[in-house]
XYZ file of C-alpha atoms in Angstrom:
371
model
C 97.625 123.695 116.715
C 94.379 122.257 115.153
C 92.282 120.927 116.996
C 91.145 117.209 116.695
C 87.830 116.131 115.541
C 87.087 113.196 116.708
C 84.331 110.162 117.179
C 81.299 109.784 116.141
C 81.659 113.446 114.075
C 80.817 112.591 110.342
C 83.263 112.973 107.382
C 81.907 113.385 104.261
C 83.833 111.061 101.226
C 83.225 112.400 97.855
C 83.258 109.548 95.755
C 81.837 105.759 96.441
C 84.693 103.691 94.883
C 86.239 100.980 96.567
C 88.959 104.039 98.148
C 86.022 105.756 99.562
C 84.471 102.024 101.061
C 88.050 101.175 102.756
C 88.218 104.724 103.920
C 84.936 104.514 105.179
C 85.231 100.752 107.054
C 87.954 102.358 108.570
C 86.488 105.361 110.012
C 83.606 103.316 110.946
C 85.833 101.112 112.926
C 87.104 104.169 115.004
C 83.368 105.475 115.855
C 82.747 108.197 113.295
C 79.651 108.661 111.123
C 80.174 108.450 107.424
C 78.330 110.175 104.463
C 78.929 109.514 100.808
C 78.407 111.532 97.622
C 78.091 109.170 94.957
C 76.016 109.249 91.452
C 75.665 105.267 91.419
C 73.035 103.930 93.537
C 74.619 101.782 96.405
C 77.942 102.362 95.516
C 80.769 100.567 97.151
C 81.661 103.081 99.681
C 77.506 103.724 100.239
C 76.853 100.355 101.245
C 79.438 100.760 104.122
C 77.972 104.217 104.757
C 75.395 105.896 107.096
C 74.040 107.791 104.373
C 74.752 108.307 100.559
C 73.701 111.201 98.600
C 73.044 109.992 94.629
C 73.702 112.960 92.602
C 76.730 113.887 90.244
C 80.381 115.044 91.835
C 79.788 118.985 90.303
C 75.810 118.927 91.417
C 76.435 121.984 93.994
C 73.378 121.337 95.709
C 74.357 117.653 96.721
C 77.734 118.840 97.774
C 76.313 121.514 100.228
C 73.942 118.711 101.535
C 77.270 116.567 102.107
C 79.144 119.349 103.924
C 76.018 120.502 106.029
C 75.894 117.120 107.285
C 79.753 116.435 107.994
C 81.966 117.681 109.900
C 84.802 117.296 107.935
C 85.423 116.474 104.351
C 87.463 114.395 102.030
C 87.701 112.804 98.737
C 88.746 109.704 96.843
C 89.464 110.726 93.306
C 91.141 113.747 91.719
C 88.749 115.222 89.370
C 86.715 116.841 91.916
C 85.305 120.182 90.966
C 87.114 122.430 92.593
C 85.384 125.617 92.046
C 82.525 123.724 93.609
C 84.351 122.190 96.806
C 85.652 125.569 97.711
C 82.484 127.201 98.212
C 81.649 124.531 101.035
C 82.500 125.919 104.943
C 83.143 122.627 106.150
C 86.774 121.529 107.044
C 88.364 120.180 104.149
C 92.260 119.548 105.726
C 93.596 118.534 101.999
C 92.735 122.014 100.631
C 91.255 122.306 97.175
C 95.519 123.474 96.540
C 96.465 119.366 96.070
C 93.329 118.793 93.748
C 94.787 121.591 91.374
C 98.119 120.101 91.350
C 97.675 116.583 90.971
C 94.040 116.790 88.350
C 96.580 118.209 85.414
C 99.524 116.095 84.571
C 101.285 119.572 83.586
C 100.848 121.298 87.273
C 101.991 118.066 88.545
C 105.281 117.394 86.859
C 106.249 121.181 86.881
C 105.262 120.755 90.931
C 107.649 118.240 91.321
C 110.413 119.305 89.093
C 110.192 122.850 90.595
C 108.663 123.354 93.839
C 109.256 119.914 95.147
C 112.475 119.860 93.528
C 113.029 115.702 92.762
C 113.692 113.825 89.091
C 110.922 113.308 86.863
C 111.228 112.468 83.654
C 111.915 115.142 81.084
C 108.285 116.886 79.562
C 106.735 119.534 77.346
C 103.442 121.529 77.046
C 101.677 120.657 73.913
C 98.901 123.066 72.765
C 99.483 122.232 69.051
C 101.100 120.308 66.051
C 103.177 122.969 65.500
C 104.487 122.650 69.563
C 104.354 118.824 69.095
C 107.335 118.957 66.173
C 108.755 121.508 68.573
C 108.956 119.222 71.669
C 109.935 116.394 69.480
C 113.208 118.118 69.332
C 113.459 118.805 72.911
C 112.677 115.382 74.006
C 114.195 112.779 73.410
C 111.970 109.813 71.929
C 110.501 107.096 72.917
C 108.457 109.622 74.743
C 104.393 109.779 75.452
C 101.800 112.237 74.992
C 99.042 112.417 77.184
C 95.818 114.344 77.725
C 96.843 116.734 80.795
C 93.829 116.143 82.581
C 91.409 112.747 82.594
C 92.089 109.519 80.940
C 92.864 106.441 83.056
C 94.259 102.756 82.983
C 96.189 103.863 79.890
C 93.400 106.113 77.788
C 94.081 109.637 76.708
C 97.901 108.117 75.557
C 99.733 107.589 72.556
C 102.956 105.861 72.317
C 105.733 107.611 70.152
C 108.915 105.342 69.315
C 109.973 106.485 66.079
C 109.174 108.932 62.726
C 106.052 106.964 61.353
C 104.407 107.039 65.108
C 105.188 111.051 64.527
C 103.729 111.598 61.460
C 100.601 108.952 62.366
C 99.555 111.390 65.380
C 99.893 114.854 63.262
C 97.477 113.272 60.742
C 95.214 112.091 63.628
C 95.570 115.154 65.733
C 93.914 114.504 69.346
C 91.911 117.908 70.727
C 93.211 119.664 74.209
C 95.825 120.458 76.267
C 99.007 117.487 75.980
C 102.149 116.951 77.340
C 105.185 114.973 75.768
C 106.904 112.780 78.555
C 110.199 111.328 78.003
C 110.283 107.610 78.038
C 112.929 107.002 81.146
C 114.706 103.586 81.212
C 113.041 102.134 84.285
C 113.684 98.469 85.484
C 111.420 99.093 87.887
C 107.991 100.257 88.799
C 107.679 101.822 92.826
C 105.283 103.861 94.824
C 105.330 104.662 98.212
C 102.243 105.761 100.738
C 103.055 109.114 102.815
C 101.004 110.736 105.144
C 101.268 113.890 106.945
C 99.274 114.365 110.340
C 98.602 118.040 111.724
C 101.560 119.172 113.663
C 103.567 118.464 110.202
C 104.526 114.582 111.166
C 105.501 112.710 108.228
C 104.739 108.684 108.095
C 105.591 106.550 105.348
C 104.233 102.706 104.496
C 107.057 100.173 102.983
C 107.688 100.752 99.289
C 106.031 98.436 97.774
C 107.073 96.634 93.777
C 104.082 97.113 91.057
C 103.483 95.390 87.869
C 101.119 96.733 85.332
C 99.342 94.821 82.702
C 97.644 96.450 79.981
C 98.490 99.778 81.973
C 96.295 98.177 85.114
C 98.118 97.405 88.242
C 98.007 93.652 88.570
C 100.248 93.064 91.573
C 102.116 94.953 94.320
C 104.595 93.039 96.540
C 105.679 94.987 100.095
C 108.321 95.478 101.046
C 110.079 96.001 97.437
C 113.241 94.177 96.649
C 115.708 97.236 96.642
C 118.380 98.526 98.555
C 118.097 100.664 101.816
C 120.424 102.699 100.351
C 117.638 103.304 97.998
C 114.810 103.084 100.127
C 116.258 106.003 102.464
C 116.062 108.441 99.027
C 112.866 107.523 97.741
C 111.707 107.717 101.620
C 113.520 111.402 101.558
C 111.826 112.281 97.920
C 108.120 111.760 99.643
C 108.941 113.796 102.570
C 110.143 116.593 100.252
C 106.758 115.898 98.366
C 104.489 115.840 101.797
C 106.228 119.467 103.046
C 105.971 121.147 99.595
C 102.376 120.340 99.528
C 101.902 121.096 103.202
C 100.358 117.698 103.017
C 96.986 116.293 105.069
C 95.806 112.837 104.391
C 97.345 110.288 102.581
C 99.577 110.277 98.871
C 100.533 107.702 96.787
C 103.595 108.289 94.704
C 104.542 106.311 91.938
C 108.205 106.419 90.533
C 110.350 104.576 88.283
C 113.461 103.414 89.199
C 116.811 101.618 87.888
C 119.455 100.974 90.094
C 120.194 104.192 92.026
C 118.427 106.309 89.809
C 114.860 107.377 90.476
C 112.212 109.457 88.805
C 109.082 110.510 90.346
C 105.989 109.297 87.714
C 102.694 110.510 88.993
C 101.194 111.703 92.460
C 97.933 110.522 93.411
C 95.906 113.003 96.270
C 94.374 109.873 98.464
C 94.804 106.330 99.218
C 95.941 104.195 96.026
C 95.990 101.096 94.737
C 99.299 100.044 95.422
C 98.593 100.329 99.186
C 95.931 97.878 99.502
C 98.180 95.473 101.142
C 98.401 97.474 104.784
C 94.967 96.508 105.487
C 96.643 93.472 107.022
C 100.309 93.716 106.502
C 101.195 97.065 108.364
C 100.450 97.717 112.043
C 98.557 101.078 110.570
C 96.495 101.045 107.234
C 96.865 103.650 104.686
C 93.214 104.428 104.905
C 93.455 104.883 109.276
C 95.878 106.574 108.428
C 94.260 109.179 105.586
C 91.255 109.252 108.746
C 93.919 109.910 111.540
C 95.329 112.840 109.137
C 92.597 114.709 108.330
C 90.860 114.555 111.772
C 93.705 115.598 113.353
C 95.164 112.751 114.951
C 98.235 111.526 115.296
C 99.957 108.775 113.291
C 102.429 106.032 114.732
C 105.025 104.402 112.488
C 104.263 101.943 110.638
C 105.621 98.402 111.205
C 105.307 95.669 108.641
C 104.016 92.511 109.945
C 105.830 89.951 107.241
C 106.206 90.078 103.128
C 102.750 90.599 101.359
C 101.397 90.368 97.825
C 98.303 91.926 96.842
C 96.882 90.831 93.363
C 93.977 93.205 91.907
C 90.589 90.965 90.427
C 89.719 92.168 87.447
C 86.894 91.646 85.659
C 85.160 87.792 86.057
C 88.247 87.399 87.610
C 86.309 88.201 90.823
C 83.918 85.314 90.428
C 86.793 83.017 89.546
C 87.928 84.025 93.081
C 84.181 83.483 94.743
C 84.515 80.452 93.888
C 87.756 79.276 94.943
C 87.786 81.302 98.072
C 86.840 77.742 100.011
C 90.009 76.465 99.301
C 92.236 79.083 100.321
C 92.221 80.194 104.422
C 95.226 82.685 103.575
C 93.386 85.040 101.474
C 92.745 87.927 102.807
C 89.323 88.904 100.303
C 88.284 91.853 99.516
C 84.507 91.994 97.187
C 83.703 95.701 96.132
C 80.400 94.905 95.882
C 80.005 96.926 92.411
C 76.708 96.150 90.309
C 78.470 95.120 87.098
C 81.505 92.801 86.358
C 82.908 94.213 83.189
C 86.546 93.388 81.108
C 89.599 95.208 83.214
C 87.540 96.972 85.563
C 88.981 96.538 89.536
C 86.101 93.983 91.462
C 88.409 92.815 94.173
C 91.839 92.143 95.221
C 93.648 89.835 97.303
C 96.131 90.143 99.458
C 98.465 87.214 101.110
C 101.614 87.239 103.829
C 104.635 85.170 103.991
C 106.732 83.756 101.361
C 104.903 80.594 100.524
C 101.241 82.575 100.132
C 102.698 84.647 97.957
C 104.133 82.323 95.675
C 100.701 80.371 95.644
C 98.685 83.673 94.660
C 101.271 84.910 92.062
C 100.389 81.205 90.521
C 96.732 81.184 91.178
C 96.990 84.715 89.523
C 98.936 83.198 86.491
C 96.459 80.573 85.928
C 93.585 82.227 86.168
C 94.080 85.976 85.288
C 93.441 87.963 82.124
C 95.790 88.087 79.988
C-alpha cells in the first residue's frame, strides 16, 4: 500500500492557471504547503501559493528547485516536458505515462480505442498530402484535422465538409504530425470527472451538459439531462478509462453523445473546466479530490447538493460581472486574478444552484456575453 503524505508536506503544481489556484486553495484548506512553477509573475495559482518559482515549464533548473522543495508533485496542463519531469526524484503519483498519452491527440484516441477499449470517433494518422487523400477515403467526411499535439480553444483545426474544403487544405498544406477525425452525429456534448485514489478506488462527479461557443466552453449544467440508463455506461466507460491508465488524480473526459450512443472525444490529465461547478455543488470538489488522490488519501462519494450551472467569464465579461456582483447574493464568484483581460480568454466563472438561479444566470449570460 502507499503510504499517505499528508499535512503541511508541500506539493509542487506545475503551472499557475486558474486549475493550479483551485488546486492550490484546496490543498491549502487541508494544511499543506504549496509551491508553484509558473513563467508569469504572480500568476493565479502563485498568488494563492507559499512560494512561486518564475521560470519557463522545460527550464530544468526551476523544476529541480520545485521538486527539492515538495514533497510531492503535480501538474495542471498537459504539455509538460516530460523528458524533464522524469528526471525529478520527487513523488509524482500521475506518472509522466498519462502526460504521453493525453499531450498527442494520436496516443490518445488509439489509447482509448485500443487499450481502453470504448467508442471514439473513427481517425487517421496524417504525415502528408499524399496520406491526407488516403484517409479521405477511409473516413468518412465531415471529418477534422488537427495538429496532434498543441493548439487550443479551436486552433491547430480545419474543418472539412466537402471537395472544395479538400482541395483548399492541399493547396495550403499545414506543417506536422495530423490526424483526420470523423465528424460523429452528436446531439450532445458530456464530460464526466473521475478520480482514482491509491488502493485503486474509483470516484466519479455527476455528468455534467457543456455548450461550446466559438470552440470555448461557455456553460456546464450538473447533473446532465440524460437517462440513468445512460449515465450507468458513460459512468462504466470512465472506470474502464481510470484502470487502463492505472489512474492517480483527477480526469476529465469529454464525450459526445446521441441517444444511447456515446463516443469518447478527448481526455484531459487534471481537473477541467467542466468541473468547476463541485466547488459548491458536490459534497467533494474535483480539485480535493485530485489532492486526496495523489497524497494518498482516500476519496468518499460524491453527493450532489441540488442542480448547478456554471457559466465561464470571458474576456470584459469579467468586469461586466464586477460590477453586477452587488446585485446578485446567489453567485457563487470566482476572479482569477490574471494581469490582462483579453477577447475569449477564461477571467472567471460563475456558478449558481437550484432551478430558478440557473435560469437567471443562463439570462444574465445571454444578455451580457460575447457573442
Amino acid at each position: 500500500m502507499t503510504s499517505s503524505i499528508l499535512p503541511p508536506a508541500t506539493i509542487g503544481i506545475i503551472g499557475g492557471g486558474q486549475l493550479g489556484q483551485m488546486m492550490a486553495l484546496s490543498a491549502k484548506a487541508m494544511g499543506y504547503k504549496v509551491g508553484v512553477l509558473d513563467p508569469t509573475p504572480a500568476a493565479p495559482a502563485g498568488q494563492v501559493a507559499d512560494f512561486q518559482i518564475v521560470a519557463a515549464y522545460n527550464d530544468i533548473v526551476a523544476l529541480t528547485q520545485l521538486s527539492e522543495r515538495s514533497d510531492v508533485l503535480t501538474y495542471e496542463f498537459e504539455n509538460v516536458d516530460v523528458a524533464a519531469l522524469s528526471q525529478q526524484k520527487v513523488a509524482l503519483p500521475q506518472g509522466t505515462k498519462l502526460l504521453e498519452i493525453t499531450s498527442n491527440r494520436l496516443t490518445e484516441k488509439s489509447f482509448i480505442r485500443d487499450i481502453a477499449k470504448v467508442p471514439v470517433a473513427n481517425f487517421v494518422a496524417v504525415d502528408s498530402p499524399a496520406m491526407f487523400k488516403e484517409a479521405i477515403k477511409q473516413v468518412t467526411l465531415p471529418a477534422i484535422l488537427k495538429t496532434v499535439s498543441g493548439g487550443y480553444d479551436g486552433h491547430g483545426q480545419w474543418s472539412i465538409n466537402n471537395d472544395h474544403d479538400v482541395a483548399d487544405l492541399l493547396n495550403n498544406w499545414p506543417s506536422g504530425q495530423l490526424i483526420l477525425e470523423q465528424c460523429v452525429p452528436f446531439k450532445k456534448e458530456l464530460s464526466i470527472m473521475v478520480a482514482r485514489d491509491a488502493k485503486g478506488q474509483v470516484t466519479h462527479w455527476p455528468i455534467s451538459e457543456n455548450v461550446h461557443v466559438n470552440h470555448i466552453l461557455k456553460t456546464s449544467d450538473a447533473p446532465a439531462a440524460i437517462s440513468s440508463e445512460d449515465t450507468e455506461n458513460i459512468e462504466r466507460i470512465a472506470t474502464r478509462i481510470a484502470e487502463a491508465l492505472t489512474l492517480r488524480g483527477v480526469l476529465g473526459i469529454e464525450l459526445f453523445v446521441n441517444g444511447s450512443q456515446v463516443w469518447v472525444n478527448e481526455l484531459a490529465p487534471r481537473p477541467h473546466n467542466s468541473g468547476h461547478y463541485t466547488i459548491e455543488a458536490t459534497s467533494i470538489s474535483q480539485f480535493e479530490g485530485h489532492i486526496r488522490s495523489i497524497t494518498g488519501l482516500p476519496l468518499s462519494d460524491v453527493t450532489l447538493y441540488e442542480p448547478s450551472l456554471m457559466l465561464n467569464l470571458l474576456g470584459d465579461e469579467l468586469t461586466q460581472a464586477r460590477e453586477d456582483l452587488v446585485n446578485h447574493p446567489e453567485w457563487h464568484f470566482h476572479d482569477y486574478g490574471k494581469a490582462t483581460i483579453k477577447a475569449n480568454r477564461k477571467m472567471g466563472h460563475i456558478t449558481v444552484l437550484g432551478k430558478e438561479n440557473i435560469s437567471a444566470l443562463r439570462k444574465w449570460g445571454e444578455t451580457h456575453g460575447q457573442h
